[in-house]
Short mmCIF file of C-alpha atoms in Angstrom, two decimals:
data_model
loop_
_atom_site.label_atom_id
_atom_site.label_comp_id
_atom_site.label_asym_id
_atom_site.label_seq_id
_atom_site.Cartn_x
_atom_site.Cartn_y
_atom_site.Cartn_z
CA MET A 1 166.23 321.18 164.47
CA PHE A 2 165.42 321.93 168.11
CA ALA A 3 161.70 322.25 167.27
CA ALA A 4 161.76 318.77 165.71
CA LEU A 5 163.53 317.35 168.76
CA ARG A 6 161.02 318.95 171.12
CA LYS A 7 158.17 317.54 169.03
CA MET A 8 159.61 314.03 169.09
CA LEU A 9 160.22 314.26 172.83
CA ARG A 10 156.59 315.21 173.34
CA GLU A 11 155.49 312.26 171.22
CA TRP A 12 157.74 309.90 173.17
CA LYS A 13 156.38 311.18 176.48
CA GLY A 14 152.84 310.63 175.20
CA LEU A 15 153.61 307.02 174.29
CA GLN A 16 155.29 306.34 177.63
CA ALA A 17 152.37 307.86 179.52
CA PHE A 18 150.02 305.55 177.63
CA LYS A 19 152.18 302.50 178.38
CA ARG A 20 152.17 303.29 182.11
CA ILE A 21 148.42 302.72 182.22
CA PRO A 22 147.78 299.26 183.72
CA ARG A 23 146.85 296.65 181.14
CA ASP A 24 143.47 295.96 182.71
CA GLU A 25 142.52 299.63 182.12
CA ARG A 26 143.38 299.49 178.43
CA LYS A 27 140.02 298.27 177.23
CA VAL A 28 138.81 300.54 174.41
CA VAL A 29 141.30 302.79 172.61
CA PHE A 30 140.54 305.38 169.91
CA TYR A 31 143.27 306.39 167.46
CA SER A 32 142.72 309.66 165.56
CA GLU A 33 144.94 310.57 162.63
CA GLY A 34 144.10 314.30 162.80
CA ARG A 35 142.07 316.91 164.64
CA GLY A 36 139.31 316.87 162.03
CA TYR A 37 138.38 313.26 162.82
CA TRP A 38 136.78 313.72 166.23
CA SER A 39 133.36 314.29 164.65
CA TYR A 40 133.36 310.62 163.58
CA PHE A 41 134.31 309.33 167.03
CA GLU A 42 132.18 311.68 169.11
CA PRO A 43 128.78 309.94 168.77
CA VAL A 44 130.41 306.61 169.66
CA PHE A 45 132.18 308.14 172.66
CA ASN A 46 129.02 309.83 173.91
CA ALA A 47 127.05 306.59 173.71
CA LEU A 48 129.80 304.67 175.49
CA GLN A 49 129.70 307.19 178.34
CA ALA A 50 125.93 307.49 178.54
CA GLU A 51 125.10 303.79 178.34
CA TYR A 52 128.11 302.03 179.84
CA GLY A 53 130.37 304.60 181.54
CA ALA A 54 133.23 303.01 179.60
CA PRO A 55 136.53 304.92 180.00
CA ILE A 56 138.31 305.67 176.73
CA LEU A 57 141.98 306.13 175.94
CA TYR A 58 142.39 308.53 173.03
CA LEU A 59 145.61 308.77 171.03
CA THR A 60 146.06 311.41 168.37
CA SER A 61 148.59 312.33 165.71
CA ALA A 62 147.45 315.98 165.75
CA GLU A 63 149.80 318.20 167.73
CA ASN A 64 147.04 320.83 168.06
CA ASP A 65 144.22 318.42 168.91
CA PRO A 66 142.00 320.29 171.41
CA LEU A 67 141.26 317.03 173.23
CA LEU A 68 144.86 316.93 174.45
CA ASP A 69 144.33 319.92 176.72
CA ASN A 70 140.63 319.55 177.39
CA PRO A 71 139.43 315.94 177.14
CA PRO A 72 135.81 315.24 178.13
CA ALA A 73 135.00 313.31 181.29
CA GLY A 74 135.69 309.63 180.78
CA MET A 75 138.66 310.15 178.45
CA ARG A 76 142.45 310.24 178.83
CA SER A 77 144.28 311.65 175.81
CA PHE A 78 147.83 311.22 174.47
CA TYR A 79 149.85 312.70 171.62
CA ILE A 80 151.98 310.30 169.52
CA GLY A 81 152.54 312.24 166.28
CA GLU A 82 152.68 310.59 162.86
CA GLY A 83 156.28 309.42 162.68
CA SER A 84 158.39 306.74 164.30
CA VAL A 85 156.69 307.02 167.70
CA ARG A 86 153.32 306.26 166.11
CA THR A 87 154.84 303.29 164.28
CA LEU A 88 156.18 302.00 167.61
CA PHE A 89 152.77 302.51 169.23
CA PHE A 90 151.09 300.25 166.68
CA ALA A 91 153.90 297.67 166.74
CA THR A 92 153.70 297.25 170.53
CA LEU A 93 149.97 297.81 171.10
CA ASP A 94 148.45 295.69 173.87
CA VAL A 95 144.77 296.59 174.39
CA ASP A 96 141.40 294.87 174.02
CA VAL A 97 139.93 296.99 171.22
CA LEU A 98 141.35 299.64 168.89
CA LEU A 99 138.88 301.84 166.98
CA MET A 100 140.39 303.81 164.10
CA THR A 101 139.43 305.71 160.94
CA MET A 102 142.75 305.17 159.13
CA PRO A 103 142.62 302.50 156.38
CA ASP A 104 145.50 300.43 154.96
CA LEU A 105 146.35 298.64 158.20
CA GLN A 106 149.21 296.19 157.55
CA THR A 107 149.77 297.55 154.01
CA PHE A 108 152.55 300.04 154.71
CA HIS A 109 154.47 300.80 157.91
CA ILE A 110 151.47 300.67 160.26
CA LYS A 111 151.18 297.01 161.22
CA ARG A 112 148.99 294.87 163.44
CA SER A 113 150.39 294.22 166.90
CA PRO A 114 151.65 290.75 167.91
CA PHE A 115 149.29 290.97 170.89
CA SER A 116 145.63 289.94 170.80
CA VAL A 117 144.06 293.23 169.73
CA HIS A 118 140.67 293.47 168.03
CA TYR A 119 140.93 296.11 165.27
CA VAL A 120 137.69 297.90 164.41
CA TYR A 121 137.45 300.22 161.41
CA LEU A 122 135.18 303.26 161.69
CA HIS A 123 134.32 304.65 158.26
CA HIS A 124 134.96 308.38 157.89
CA SER A 125 133.08 308.66 154.62
CA ILE A 126 129.85 307.33 153.16
CA VAL A 127 131.56 306.49 149.85
CA SER A 128 132.26 302.96 148.68
CA THR A 129 135.24 300.90 149.74
CA HIS A 130 136.63 299.82 146.39
CA MET A 131 137.20 302.82 144.09
CA ILE A 132 138.71 305.73 146.02
CA TYR A 133 140.55 303.48 148.50
CA ARG A 134 143.44 301.15 147.79
CA ALA A 135 142.41 297.58 147.03
CA ALA A 136 143.51 296.10 150.38
CA ALA A 137 142.56 299.11 152.50
CA PHE A 138 140.24 297.14 154.82
CA ASP A 139 141.50 293.56 154.48
CA HIS A 140 143.31 293.39 157.82
CA PHE A 141 140.65 294.67 160.21
CA ASP A 142 138.70 292.27 162.39
CA SER A 143 135.47 294.27 162.29
CA ILE A 144 134.06 297.09 160.20
CA LEU A 145 131.36 299.52 161.28
CA CYS A 146 129.48 299.76 157.98
CA VAL A 147 127.65 302.93 156.96
CA GLY A 148 125.07 301.20 154.78
CA PRO A 149 124.29 298.06 152.76
CA HIS A 150 126.78 299.07 150.07
CA HIS A 151 129.70 298.57 152.51
CA VAL A 152 128.45 295.12 153.46
CA ALA A 153 128.00 294.04 149.82
CA GLU A 154 131.42 295.38 148.76
CA THR A 155 133.32 293.86 151.67
CA ARG A 156 131.71 290.45 151.28
CA ALA A 157 132.30 290.48 147.52
CA ARG A 158 136.02 291.13 148.01
CA GLU A 159 136.31 288.46 150.71
CA GLN A 160 134.69 285.89 148.43
CA ALA A 161 136.73 286.91 145.37
CA LEU A 162 140.07 286.62 147.21
CA GLY A 163 139.21 283.90 149.72
CA LEU A 164 139.75 286.26 152.66
CA PRO A 165 138.53 285.44 156.18
CA ALA A 166 135.08 286.89 156.86
CA LYS A 167 135.17 290.02 158.99
CA VAL A 168 132.46 291.01 161.44
CA LEU A 169 130.37 293.60 159.58
CA VAL A 170 128.27 295.74 161.90
CA GLU A 171 125.22 297.53 160.49
CA HIS A 172 126.31 300.75 162.11
CA GLY A 173 125.45 303.94 160.21
CA TYR A 174 127.37 307.20 160.17
CA GLY A 175 127.91 309.29 163.27
CA ARG A 176 128.88 312.45 161.45
CA LEU A 177 125.60 312.29 159.54
CA ASP A 178 123.69 311.95 162.81
CA THR A 179 125.42 315.07 164.16
CA ILE A 180 124.67 317.00 160.99
CA MET A 181 121.00 316.04 161.22
CA VAL A 182 120.77 317.20 164.84
CA ASN A 183 122.65 320.47 164.35
CA GLY A 184 121.61 321.36 160.84
CA ASN A 185 117.82 321.70 160.78
CA PRO A 186 117.38 319.58 157.60
CA GLY A 187 115.57 321.11 154.67
CA PRO A 188 115.71 324.45 152.84
CA LEU A 189 117.09 327.35 154.86
CA VAL A 190 115.02 330.40 155.72
CA ARG A 191 117.11 333.54 155.24
CA ASP A 192 116.83 337.27 155.77
CA VAL A 193 119.02 337.86 152.70
CA PRO A 194 117.94 336.65 149.26
CA ALA A 195 121.32 335.48 147.94
CA VAL A 196 121.77 331.72 147.81
CA GLN A 197 124.89 330.43 149.58
CA VAL A 198 126.92 327.77 147.76
CA LEU A 199 129.46 325.63 149.57
CA VAL A 200 132.22 324.56 147.17
CA ALA A 201 133.66 321.40 148.74
CA PRO A 202 135.46 319.13 146.25
CA THR A 203 137.82 316.26 146.86
CA TRP A 204 141.61 316.42 146.35
CA GLY A 205 143.94 314.96 143.74
CA GLU A 206 144.93 315.54 140.14
CA ASN A 207 141.34 315.08 138.93
CA GLY A 208 139.78 317.26 141.64
CA LEU A 209 137.59 320.20 140.64
CA LEU A 210 139.96 322.81 142.06
CA GLU A 211 143.12 321.15 140.77
CA ARG A 212 141.71 320.94 137.22
CA HIS A 213 139.59 324.10 136.98
CA GLY A 214 140.53 326.39 139.88
CA LEU A 215 139.05 329.86 139.55
CA ASP A 216 136.78 328.76 136.68
CA ALA A 217 134.71 326.76 139.19
CA ILE A 218 134.16 329.79 141.45
CA LYS A 219 133.77 332.71 139.07
CA PRO A 220 130.40 331.74 137.49
CA LEU A 221 128.85 331.56 140.97
CA ILE A 222 130.11 334.95 142.13
CA ASP A 223 129.22 336.53 138.80
CA ALA A 224 125.64 335.27 139.23
CA GLY A 225 125.32 337.16 142.54
CA LEU A 226 125.60 334.07 144.75
CA ARG A 227 127.50 333.85 148.01
CA VAL A 228 130.32 331.30 147.97
CA ILE A 229 132.23 329.52 150.70
CA LEU A 230 135.21 327.57 149.40
CA ARG A 231 136.06 324.67 151.70
CA PRO A 232 138.99 322.81 150.13
CA HIS A 233 140.13 319.41 151.26
CA PRO A 234 143.19 319.72 153.57
CA ARG A 235 145.19 317.67 151.06
CA THR A 236 144.57 320.32 148.41
CA ARG A 237 146.23 322.90 150.65
CA LYS A 238 149.18 320.54 151.03
CA LEU A 239 149.49 319.41 147.41
CA ALA A 240 148.14 322.33 145.36
CA PRO A 241 148.44 325.49 147.51
CA ALA A 242 148.94 327.80 144.52
CA VAL A 243 145.40 327.10 143.30
CA LEU A 244 143.89 328.19 146.62
CA ASP A 245 146.14 331.21 146.90
CA GLN A 246 145.15 332.37 143.42
CA ILE A 247 141.43 332.16 144.22
CA ALA A 248 141.84 333.85 147.61
CA GLU A 249 143.84 336.69 146.09
CA TYR A 250 141.38 337.17 143.22
CA TYR A 251 138.47 337.55 145.65
CA ARG A 252 140.36 339.31 148.41
CA ASP A 253 137.94 342.25 148.37
CA GLU A 254 134.77 340.32 147.49
CA PRO A 255 132.37 340.21 150.48
CA ARG A 256 130.37 337.35 148.97
CA PHE A 257 133.40 335.04 148.97
CA SER A 258 135.10 333.35 151.91
CA LEU A 259 137.70 330.62 152.29
CA ASP A 260 137.06 328.06 155.05
CA GLU A 261 140.07 325.95 155.98
CA ASN A 262 138.81 324.96 159.41
CA GLY A 263 139.54 321.26 159.91
CA ASP A 264 135.95 320.44 160.85
CA GLY A 265 134.09 322.81 158.53
CA SER A 266 130.70 322.16 160.11
CA ALA A 267 129.63 325.81 160.27
CA SER A 268 129.99 326.37 156.53
CA LEU A 269 128.26 323.06 155.82
CA LEU A 270 125.23 323.81 157.98
CA SER A 271 124.78 327.38 156.72
CA SER A 272 124.80 326.61 152.98
CA ASP A 273 121.84 326.09 150.64
CA ILE A 274 123.57 324.06 147.95
CA MET A 275 126.91 322.32 147.56
CA LEU A 276 129.16 322.25 144.50
CA SER A 277 131.37 319.19 144.59
CA ASP A 278 132.86 316.43 142.44
CA TRP A 279 133.59 312.97 143.90
CA SER A 280 133.91 314.12 147.49
CA GLY A 281 132.25 312.16 150.27
CA ALA A 282 131.27 315.51 151.77
CA ALA A 283 128.61 315.79 149.06
CA LEU A 284 126.84 312.72 150.41
CA GLU A 285 127.00 314.09 153.95
CA PHE A 286 125.50 317.39 152.83
CA ALA A 287 122.68 315.89 150.78
CA LEU A 288 121.71 313.02 153.09
CA GLY A 289 122.22 314.92 156.34
CA LEU A 290 120.75 318.31 155.45
CA GLU A 291 118.32 317.21 152.73
CA ARG A 292 119.70 319.88 150.39
CA PRO A 293 120.82 319.25 146.81
CA VAL A 294 124.31 319.02 145.33
CA VAL A 295 125.68 320.13 141.97
CA PHE A 296 128.29 317.58 140.85
CA ALA A 297 130.97 318.80 138.45
CA ASP A 298 131.67 315.82 136.20
CA VAL A 299 135.46 315.69 136.48
CA PRO A 300 137.13 312.29 135.97
CA ARG A 301 136.48 309.79 138.74
CA LYS A 302 138.79 309.68 141.72
CA VAL A 303 140.32 306.20 141.51
CA LEU A 304 142.97 304.77 143.84
CA ASN A 305 142.16 301.16 142.96
CA PRO A 306 142.33 300.78 139.16
CA ASP A 307 140.84 297.28 139.43
CA TYR A 308 137.70 298.38 141.27
CA SER A 309 135.38 297.35 138.42
CA THR A 310 136.34 293.67 138.79
CA LEU A 311 134.19 293.54 141.93
CA GLY A 312 131.13 294.01 139.72
CA LEU A 313 129.56 296.65 141.99
CA GLU A 314 129.07 300.28 141.01
CA PRO A 315 130.33 302.56 143.83
CA ILE A 316 127.66 304.43 145.76
CA GLU A 317 129.18 307.77 144.79
CA VAL A 318 128.47 306.88 141.15
CA GLN A 319 125.01 305.42 141.76
CA VAL A 320 123.53 308.27 143.78
CA ARG A 321 124.71 311.36 141.93
CA GLU A 322 121.54 311.94 139.99
CA GLN A 323 119.45 311.07 143.06
CA LEU A 324 121.17 313.73 145.17
CA GLY A 325 121.32 316.59 142.70
CA VAL A 326 122.45 317.53 139.20
CA VAL A 327 125.54 316.43 137.27
CA VAL A 328 127.18 319.21 135.21
CA PRO A 329 129.72 318.46 132.45
CA THR A 330 132.91 320.46 132.89
CA GLU A 331 132.38 322.21 129.54
CA LYS A 332 129.28 323.78 131.10
CA LEU A 333 130.95 325.20 134.22
CA THR A 334 130.27 328.69 132.86
CA GLU A 335 126.56 327.95 133.41
CA LEU A 336 126.94 327.08 137.10
CA GLY A 337 125.29 330.28 138.29
CA ASP A 338 122.08 329.63 136.36
CA ILE A 339 122.08 325.94 137.31
CA VAL A 340 122.37 326.69 141.02
CA GLN A 341 119.65 329.34 140.86
CA ALA A 342 117.28 326.89 139.17
CA ILE A 343 117.89 324.19 141.78
CA ALA A 344 117.43 326.68 144.62
CA THR A 345 113.93 327.57 143.43
CA ASP A 346 112.95 323.88 143.64
CA SER A 347 114.65 323.04 146.94
CA LYS A 348 111.49 321.85 148.70
CA ARG A 349 111.03 319.02 146.19
CA TRP A 350 114.60 317.91 146.77
CA GLN A 351 114.01 317.50 150.50
CA THR A 352 111.61 314.58 150.03
CA VAL A 353 113.87 312.90 147.46
CA LEU A 354 116.93 313.17 149.70
CA ARG A 355 115.12 311.92 152.80
CA ASP A 356 114.08 308.81 150.87
CA ALA A 357 117.67 308.31 149.68
CA ARG A 358 118.93 308.43 153.27
CA GLN A 359 116.51 305.71 154.30
CA ARG A 360 117.72 303.58 151.39
CA TRP A 361 121.46 303.97 151.89
CA ILE A 362 122.20 304.62 155.60
CA TYR A 363 121.84 302.28 158.58
CA ASN A 364 120.43 303.52 161.91
CA ALA A 365 120.16 307.19 160.94
CA GLY A 366 120.24 309.19 164.16
CA GLN A 367 121.23 306.22 166.33
CA SER A 368 124.56 304.95 165.03
CA GLY A 369 126.48 305.80 168.22
CA ASP A 370 124.33 303.45 170.29
CA THR A 371 124.91 300.62 167.82
CA ALA A 372 128.69 301.10 167.81
CA ALA A 373 128.92 301.44 171.60
CA ALA A 374 127.02 298.20 172.22
CA TYR A 375 129.28 296.35 169.81
CA LEU A 376 132.54 297.72 171.27
CA VAL A 377 131.48 296.82 174.80
CA SER A 378 130.75 293.28 173.63
CA LEU A 379 134.42 292.95 172.58
CA ILE A 380 135.94 293.86 175.94
CA LYS A 381 137.72 290.93 177.51
#
């Protein structure tokens, strides 16, 4: 009980500290729903500092967010939790611009402020807007920083179908992809050891690869002599912890297996040759950022909007699967080892294919931060 009270007191102090900042200094505000989201904001922040010297107020719901203790120059950071204090923050917000990665504004308890705030949505996945998100997830934002032409087409189609006001759609790109490209040395890896490294990074939910198949998705890879890093979605740890515990216990003494539950997960992404995934947006980041192929386990689609097909647009995560790698039916999971080995021997060919796909699907590859920064500065009153 005392721990909960201390936590709420800390959140309240964070909100009050934010409110003490004079209104004319509350120009651009970032809201982060967790510590793993900074990689999406960082390119935008860096461009704002480099090009405009624009000070940023950063509010986070992550109690252990490293930016609380060590914010970069040009930033002031505040902790507001994810409970009633956060709800109050949104209900009383009085700033020029709020940039956020959390969808469903106005749908549940997080509402738009009565003040004149411009709400900008920053996509934290390359995937489409209409299948794995709720139907109205983006309806109440003023502007959307779009990853590629698919986001523009989907958003406009929904606006026209429902008679919604037209939002400002910025041809932005994807900051996390830019960072991956810079840090990851795109293309096949050169290794001292012969074993291929597979990153298993599926999505979460009842149809997820781990939730449905668990150990059966890992065992064929280890049995084939491959190295495996399992990077589950944080929601899998929360909703299906027994699955992860079973796999970790089974391979407790296996040196070729490791479990990565780091919130960012960049190190395991950059060091892997091939990814095994399902409908996760991480698969698109891996393939388009590192120019390395993905094996897609063909579990049922992840659908949060059962009416997504009425828009008449096939989601990007459906369209690109066979462009980015190989789709494997779940009845052939026992063959994963052989499939991965075959793809690994042809990795150079995949690099050209994936580079072309990036040019087709992603705006401003390598320069998205500059685009976002210029737009945000244009909104300041």
